[in-house]
Coordinates of N, CA, C and O in Angstrom, one line a residue:
M18 N 16.6 12.8 -4.3 CA 17.3 12.0 -3.4 C 17.6 10.7 -4.1 O 16.8 10.1 -4.8
V19 N 18.8 10.1 -3.9 CA 19.2 8.9 -4.5 C 19.4 7.8 -3.4 O 20.0 8.1 -2.4
T20 N 18.8 6.7 -3.6 CA 18.9 5.6 -2.6 C 20.1 4.7 -3.0 O 20.7 4.9 -4.0
G21 N 20.3 3.7 -2.2 CA 21.4 2.8 -2.5 C 21.2 2.0 -3.8 O 22.1 1.5 -4.3
H22 N 20.0 2.0 -4.3 CA 19.7 1.3 -5.5 C 19.8 2.2 -6.7 O 19.5 1.8 -7.8
G23 N 20.1 3.5 -6.5 CA 20.2 4.4 -7.6 C 18.9 5.0 -8.0 O 18.8 5.6 -9.1
L24 N 17.8 4.8 -7.3 CA 16.5 5.2 -7.6 C 16.1 6.5 -6.8 O 16.5 6.6 -5.7
D25 N 15.4 7.4 -7.4 CA 14.9 8.5 -6.7 C 13.9 8.1 -5.6 O 13.0 7.4 -5.9
A26 N 14.2 8.4 -4.4 CA 13.3 8.1 -3.3 C 12.2 9.1 -3.2 O 12.4 10.3 -3.5
P27 N 11.0 8.8 -2.7 CA 10.0 9.8 -2.5 C 10.4 10.8 -1.5 O 11.3 10.5 -0.6
D28 N 9.9 12.0 -1.6 CA 10.3 13.1 -0.6 C 9.9 12.7 0.8 O 9.1 11.7 0.9
S29 N 10.4 13.4 1.8 CA 10.2 12.9 3.2 C 8.7 12.9 3.6 O 8.3 12.0 4.3
G30 N 7.9 13.9 3.1 CA 6.5 13.9 3.4 C 5.8 12.7 2.8 O 4.9 12.1 3.5
L31 N 6.0 12.4 1.6 CA 5.4 11.3 0.9 C 5.9 10.0 1.5 O 5.1 9.0 1.7
R32 N 7.2 9.9 1.8 CA 7.8 8.7 2.5 C 7.1 8.5 3.8 O 6.7 7.3 4.1
A33 N 6.9 9.5 4.6 CA 6.2 9.3 5.9 C 4.8 8.8 5.7 O 4.3 8.0 6.5
F34 N 4.1 9.3 4.7 CA 2.7 8.9 4.4 C 2.7 7.4 4.0 O 1.9 6.6 4.6
I35 N 3.6 7.0 3.2 CA 3.7 5.6 2.8 C 4.0 4.7 4.0 O 3.3 3.7 4.1
E36 N 4.9 5.1 4.8 CA 5.3 4.3 6.0 C 4.1 4.2 6.9 O 3.9 3.1 7.5
A37 N 3.3 5.2 7.1 CA 2.3 5.2 8.1 C 1.0 4.5 7.6 O 0.3 3.8 8.3
A38 N 0.7 4.6 6.3 CA -0.6 4.1 5.7 C -0.5 2.8 5.1 O -1.6 2.1 5.0
F39 N 0.6 2.3 4.7 CA 0.7 1.0 3.9 C 1.6 0.0 4.5 O 2.8 0.0 4.3
P40 N 1.1 -0.9 5.3 CA 1.9 -2.0 5.9 C 2.4 -3.0 4.9 O 3.3 -3.7 5.1
T41 N 1.7 -3.1 3.7 CA 2.0 -4.0 2.7 C 1.9 -3.4 1.3 O 1.1 -2.4 1.1
V42 N 2.5 -4.0 0.4 CA 2.3 -3.6 -1.0 C 0.9 -3.9 -1.5 O 0.3 -3.1 -2.3
W43 N 0.3 -4.9 -1.0 CA -1.1 -5.2 -1.3 C -2.0 -4.1 -0.9 O -3.0 -3.8 -1.6
A44 N -1.8 -3.5 0.3 CA -2.6 -2.4 0.7 C -2.5 -1.2 -0.3 O -3.4 -0.6 -0.7
L45 N -1.2 -1.0 -0.7 CA -1.0 0.1 -1.7 C -1.7 -0.2 -3.0 O -2.4 0.6 -3.6
E46 N -1.6 -1.4 -3.5 CA -2.2 -1.8 -4.8 C -3.7 -1.7 -4.7 O -4.4 -1.3 -5.7
T47 N -4.3 -2.1 -3.6 CA -5.7 -2.0 -3.4 C -6.2 -0.5 -3.4 O -7.1 -0.2 -4.1
L48 N -5.5 0.4 -2.7 CA -5.8 1.8 -2.8 C -5.7 2.3 -4.2 O -6.6 3.0 -4.7
L49 N -4.6 2.0 -4.9 CA -4.4 2.6 -6.2 C -5.4 2.1 -7.2 O -5.8 2.8 -8.1
R50 N -5.9 0.9 -7.0 CA -7.0 0.4 -7.8 C -8.3 1.2 -7.6 O -8.9 1.6 -8.6
L51 N -8.6 1.5 -6.4 CA -9.8 2.3 -6.1 C -9.6 3.7 -6.6 O -10.5 4.3 -7.1
H52 N -8.4 4.2 -6.5 CA -8.0 5.6 -6.8 C -8.2 5.8 -8.4 O -8.6 6.9 -8.8
R53 N -7.9 4.8 -9.1 CA -8.0 4.9 -10.6 C -9.4 5.1 -11.1 O -9.6 5.7 -12.2
E54 N -10.4 4.7 -10.3 CA -11.8 4.9 -10.7 C -12.5 5.4 -9.5 O -13.3 4.6 -8.9
P55 N -12.3 6.6 -9.1 CA -12.9 7.2 -7.9 C -14.4 7.2 -7.8 O -15.0 7.2 -6.7
E56 N -15.1 7.1 -9.0 CA -16.6 7.1 -9.0 C -17.1 5.7 -8.8 O -18.3 5.6 -8.6
R57 N -16.3 4.7 -9.0 CA -16.8 3.4 -8.9 C -16.8 2.8 -7.5 O -15.9 3.1 -6.7
S58 N -17.9 2.1 -7.2 CA -18.0 1.4 -5.9 C -17.7 -0.1 -6.2 O -18.3 -0.7 -7.1
W59 N -16.9 -0.7 -5.4 CA -16.5 -2.1 -5.6 C -17.0 -3.0 -4.5 O -16.9 -2.6 -3.3
T60 N -17.4 -4.2 -4.8 CA -17.6 -5.2 -3.8 C -16.3 -5.8 -3.5 O -15.4 -5.8 -4.4
P61 N -16.1 -6.4 -2.4 CA -14.9 -7.1 -2.1 C -14.6 -8.2 -3.1 O -13.4 -8.4 -3.5
E62 N -15.6 -8.9 -3.6 CA -15.5 -10.0 -4.6 C -14.9 -9.4 -5.9 O -14.1 -10.1 -6.5
A63 N -15.4 -8.3 -6.3 CA -14.9 -7.7 -7.5 C -13.4 -7.3 -7.4 O -12.6 -7.4 -8.3
L64 N -13.0 -6.8 -6.2 CA -11.6 -6.5 -6.0 C -10.8 -7.7 -5.9 O -9.6 -7.7 -6.4
V65 N -11.3 -8.8 -5.3 CA -10.5 -10.0 -5.3 C -10.2 -10.5 -6.8 O -9.1 -10.8 -7.1
A66 N -11.2 -10.4 -7.6 CA -11.0 -10.8 -9.0 C -10.1 -9.9 -9.7 O -9.2 -10.3 -10.5
D67 N -10.3 -8.6 -9.5 CA -9.5 -7.6 -10.3 C -8.0 -7.6 -9.8 O -7.1 -7.5 -10.7
L68 N -7.8 -7.8 -8.5 CA -6.4 -7.8 -8.0 C -5.8 -9.2 -8.0 O -4.6 -9.3 -7.8
R69 N -6.6 -10.2 -8.3 CA -6.1 -11.6 -8.3 C -5.5 -11.9 -6.9 O -4.4 -12.4 -6.8
A70 N -6.3 -11.6 -5.9 CA -5.9 -11.8 -4.5 C -6.9 -12.6 -3.8 O -7.9 -13.0 -4.3
S71 N -6.6 -13.0 -2.6 CA -7.5 -13.8 -1.8 C -8.5 -12.9 -1.1 O -8.3 -11.7 -0.8
G72 N -9.7 -13.4 -0.7 CA -10.7 -12.7 0.0 C -10.2 -12.1 1.3 O -10.4 -10.9 1.6
P73 N -9.6 -12.9 2.2 CA -9.1 -12.4 3.4 C -8.1 -11.3 3.3 O -8.1 -10.3 4.0
L74 N -7.2 -11.4 2.3 CA -6.2 -10.4 2.0 C -6.9 -9.1 1.6 O -6.6 -8.0 2.2
V75 N -7.8 -9.1 0.7 CA -8.5 -7.9 0.3 C -9.3 -7.3 1.5 O -9.3 -6.1 1.7
E76 N -10.0 -8.1 2.3 CA -10.7 -7.6 3.4 C -9.8 -6.9 4.4 O -10.1 -5.8 4.9
D77 N -8.6 -7.5 4.6 CA -7.6 -6.8 5.5 C -7.2 -5.5 5.0 O -7.1 -4.5 5.7
C78 N -6.9 -5.5 3.7 CA -6.5 -4.2 3.0 C -7.5 -3.2 3.1 O -7.3 -2.0 3.4
L79 N -8.8 -3.5 2.9 CA -9.9 -2.6 3.0 C -10.0 -2.0 4.4 O -10.2 -0.8 4.6
A80 N -9.9 -2.9 5.4 CA -9.9 -2.4 6.8 C -8.8 -1.4 7.1 O -9.0 -0.4 7.7
I81 N -7.6 -1.7 6.6 CA -6.5 -0.8 6.8 C -6.7 0.5 6.2 O -6.4 1.6 6.8
L82 N -7.2 0.5 4.9 CA -7.4 1.7 4.2 C -8.5 2.6 4.8 O -8.4 3.8 4.8
E83 N -9.5 1.9 5.3 CA -10.6 2.6 5.9 C -10.1 3.3 7.2 O -10.4 4.5 7.4
R84 N -9.4 2.6 8.0 CA -8.8 3.2 9.2 C -7.9 4.4 8.9 O -7.8 5.3 9.7
A85 N -7.2 4.3 7.8 CA -6.4 5.4 7.4 C -7.1 6.6 6.8 O -6.5 7.6 6.5
G86 N -8.4 6.5 6.6 CA -9.2 7.6 6.1 C -9.1 7.7 4.6 O -9.3 8.8 4.1
L87 N -8.8 6.7 3.9 CA -8.5 6.7 2.5 C -9.7 6.2 1.6 O -9.8 6.6 0.4
I88 N -10.5 5.4 2.2 CA -11.6 4.8 1.5 C -12.8 4.8 2.4 O -12.7 5.0 3.6
A89 N -14.0 4.6 1.8 CA -15.2 4.5 2.6 C -16.1 3.4 2.0 O -16.0 3.0 0.9
Q90 N -16.9 2.8 2.9 CA -17.8 1.7 2.6 C -19.3 2.2 2.7 O -19.6 2.9 3.7
L91 N -20.1 1.8 1.8 CA -21.5 2.1 1.9 C -22.2 0.9 1.3 O -22.0 0.5 0.1
D92 N -23.1 0.3 2.1 CA -23.8 -0.9 1.7 C -23.0 -2.0 1.1 O -23.3 -2.6 0.1
G93 N -21.9 -2.3 1.8 CA -21.0 -3.4 1.4 C -20.1 -3.1 0.2 O -19.5 -4.0 -0.3
R94 N -20.1 -1.9 -0.3 CA -19.3 -1.6 -1.5 C -18.3 -0.5 -1.0 O -18.6 0.3 -0.2
W95 N -17.1 -0.6 -1.6 CA -16.0 0.3 -1.3 C -15.7 1.2 -2.4 O -15.8 0.9 -3.6
R96 N -15.2 2.4 -2.0 CA -14.8 3.4 -3.0 C -13.7 4.3 -2.4 O -13.6 4.4 -1.2
Y97 N -12.9 4.8 -3.3 CA -11.9 5.8 -2.9 C -12.6 7.0 -2.4 O -13.4 7.6 -3.1
Q98 N -12.3 7.4 -1.2 CA -12.9 8.6 -0.6 C -12.0 9.1 0.5 O -12.2 8.8 1.7
P99 N -11.0 9.9 0.2 CA -10.1 10.4 1.3 C -10.8 11.3 2.2 O -11.7 12.1 1.8
A100 N -10.5 11.2 3.5 CA -11.2 12.0 4.5 C -10.8 13.5 4.5 O -11.5 14.2 5.2
S101 N -9.8 13.8 3.8 CA -9.4 15.3 3.7 C -8.8 15.6 2.4 O -8.3 14.7 1.7
T102 N -8.7 16.8 2.1 CA -8.1 17.3 0.8 C -6.6 16.9 0.9 O -6.0 16.5 -0.1
T103 N -6.0 17.1 2.1 CA -4.6 16.8 2.2 C -4.3 15.3 1.9 O -3.3 15.0 1.2
L104 N -5.1 14.4 2.4 CA -5.0 13.0 2.1 C -5.1 12.7 0.6 O -4.4 12.0 0.0
G105 N -6.1 13.4 0.0 CA -6.3 13.2 -1.4 C -5.1 13.7 -2.2 O -4.7 13.0 -3.2
E106 N -4.5 14.8 -1.8 CA -3.3 15.3 -2.5 C -2.2 14.3 -2.4 O -1.4 14.1 -3.3
L107 N -2.0 13.8 -1.2 CA -0.9 12.8 -0.9 C -1.1 11.6 -1.8 O -0.2 11.1 -2.4
V108 N -2.4 11.1 -1.9 CA -2.6 9.9 -2.7 C -2.4 10.2 -4.2 O -1.8 9.4 -4.9
D109 N -2.7 11.4 -4.7 CA -2.5 11.8 -6.0 C -0.9 11.8 -6.3 O -0.5 11.3 -7.3
R110 N -0.2 12.4 -5.4 CA 1.3 12.4 -5.5 C 1.8 11.0 -5.5 O 2.8 10.6 -6.2
L111 N 1.3 10.1 -4.6 CA 1.7 8.8 -4.5 C 1.5 8.0 -5.8 O 2.3 7.3 -6.3
A112 N 0.3 8.2 -6.4 CA 0.0 7.5 -7.6 C 0.9 7.9 -8.7 O 1.4 7.0 -9.5
L113 N 1.3 9.2 -8.8 CA 2.2 9.7 -9.8 C 3.6 9.1 -9.6 O 4.3 8.6 -10.5
T114 N 4.0 9.1 -8.4 CA 5.4 8.6 -8.0 C 5.4 7.1 -8.3 O 6.4 6.6 -8.9
Y115 N 4.4 6.4 -7.9 CA 4.4 4.9 -8.2 C 4.4 4.6 -9.7 O 5.0 3.7 -10.1
A116 N 3.7 5.4 -10.5 CA 3.7 5.2 -11.9 C 5.0 5.4 -12.5 O 5.5 4.7 -13.5
E117 N 5.8 6.4 -12.0 CA 7.1 6.7 -12.5 C 8.2 5.9 -11.9 O 9.2 5.6 -12.6
R118 N 8.1 5.6 -10.6 CA 9.2 4.9 -9.9 C 8.6 3.9 -8.9 O 8.7 4.1 -7.7
P119 N 8.0 2.8 -9.4 CA 7.4 1.9 -8.5 C 8.3 1.2 -7.5 O 7.9 1.0 -6.4
F120 N 9.5 1.0 -7.9 CA 10.4 0.3 -6.9 C 10.8 1.2 -5.8 O 11.1 0.8 -4.7
S121 N 10.9 2.5 -6.0 CA 11.2 3.5 -4.9 C 10.1 3.5 -3.9 O 10.3 3.6 -2.7
V122 N 8.8 3.3 -4.4 CA 7.7 3.3 -3.4 C 7.6 2.0 -2.7 O 7.5 1.9 -1.5
T123 N 7.7 0.9 -3.4 CA 7.6 -0.4 -2.8 C 8.8 -0.7 -1.9 O 8.6 -1.3 -0.8
G124 N 9.9 -0.1 -2.2 CA 11.1 -0.2 -1.3 C 10.8 0.4 0.0 O 11.3 -0.1 1.1
V125 N 10.1 1.5 0.1 CA 9.8 2.2 1.4 C 8.9 1.2 2.2 O 9.2 1.0 3.4
I126 N 8.0 0.5 1.6 CA 7.1 -0.4 2.3 C 7.9 -1.6 2.8 O 7.8 -2.0 3.9
T127 N 8.6 -2.2 1.9 CA 9.3 -3.5 2.2 C 10.5 -3.3 3.2 O 10.8 -4.2 4.0
K128 N 11.1 -2.2 3.1 CA 12.3 -1.9 3.9 C 11.9 -1.8 5.4 O 12.7 -2.2 6.3
K129 N 10.8 -1.2 5.7 CA 10.4 -1.0 7.1 C 10.2 -2.3 7.9 O 10.4 -2.3 9.1
G130 N 9.9 -3.4 7.2 CA 9.7 -4.6 7.9 C 10.9 -5.5 7.8 O 10.9 -6.6 8.4
S131 N 12.0 -5.1 7.2 CA 13.1 -6.0 7.0 C 14.0 -6.1 8.2 O 14.8 -7.1 8.3
G132 N 13.9 -5.2 9.2 CA 14.8 -5.3 10.3 C 14.6 -6.5 11.2 O 15.6 -7.2 11.5
A133 N 13.4 -6.8 11.5 CA 13.1 -8.0 12.3 C 13.5 -9.3 11.5 O 14.0 -10.2 12.1
L134 N 13.2 -9.3 10.2 CA 13.5 -10.5 9.4 C 15.0 -10.7 9.3 O 15.5 -11.8 9.4
Q135 N 15.7 -9.6 9.2 CA 17.2 -9.6 9.1 C 17.7 -10.2 10.4 O 18.6 -11.0 10.4
G136 N 17.2 -9.7 11.5 CA 17.7 -10.2 12.8 C 17.4 -11.6 13.0 O 18.3 -12.4 13.5
F137 N 16.3 -12.1 12.5 CA 15.9 -13.5 12.6 C 16.9 -14.3 11.8 O 17.5 -15.3 12.2
A138 N 17.2 -13.9 10.5 CA 18.1 -14.6 9.7 C 19.5 -14.6 10.2 O 20.2 -15.6 10.2
D139 N 19.9 -13.4 10.8 CA 21.3 -13.3 11.4 C 21.4 -14.3 12.6 O 22.5 -14.8 12.8
S140 N 20.4 -14.5 13.3 CA 20.5 -15.4 14.5 C 20.8 -16.8 14.1 O 21.5 -17.5 14.7
F141 N 20.3 -17.2 12.9 CA 20.6 -18.5 12.4 C 22.0 -18.6 11.9 O 22.8 -19.5 12.2
R142 N 22.4 -17.5 11.2 CA 23.8 -17.5 10.7 C 24.8 -17.5 11.8 O 25.9 -18.1 11.8
L143 N 24.5 -16.8 12.9 CA 25.4 -16.7 14.1 C 25.2 -17.8 15.1 O 25.8 -17.8 16.1
G144 N 24.3 -18.7 14.8 CA 24.1 -19.8 15.7 C 23.2 -19.5 16.9 O 23.1 -20.3 17.9
G145 N 22.5 -18.4 16.9 CA 21.7 -18.0 18.1 C 20.4 -18.8 18.3 O 19.9 -18.8 19.4
W146 N 20.0 -19.6 17.3 CA 18.8 -20.4 17.5 C 19.0 -21.9 17.8 O 18.1 -22.7 17.8
K147 N 20.3 -22.2 18.0 CA 20.6 -23.6 18.3 C 20.2 -23.9 19.7 O 20.4 -23.1 20.6
S148 N 19.7 -25.1 20.0 CA 19.3 -25.5 21.3 C 20.5 -26.0 22.1 O 21.5 -26.5 21.7

């Protein structure tokens, strides 16, 4: 499939997974970091340093990924641990797609939040926010 940017978009199953599991590109990056070393357990502080992110951001991403059944915590350390084989296969496909076409994956994430922002911007352009 070709998008408006001329990039191959993820197939519909992978697209639905991305839309449902990743509210931000940070959540995606956090998961992919854990996925690259599935045997390693990470402290939040180690992830903050590795991702060059803030503590609250990493904590939010970890909570999101845990709710999605993609990671697990034991004794304050986090690791990649999908709750099912199907989730594991989706993450493997996602990692390959992201490595080959990162903009097509991040575009799925960023596009879903653009409607509200565009409406807000349009209201200024159209004078809707004037008192």
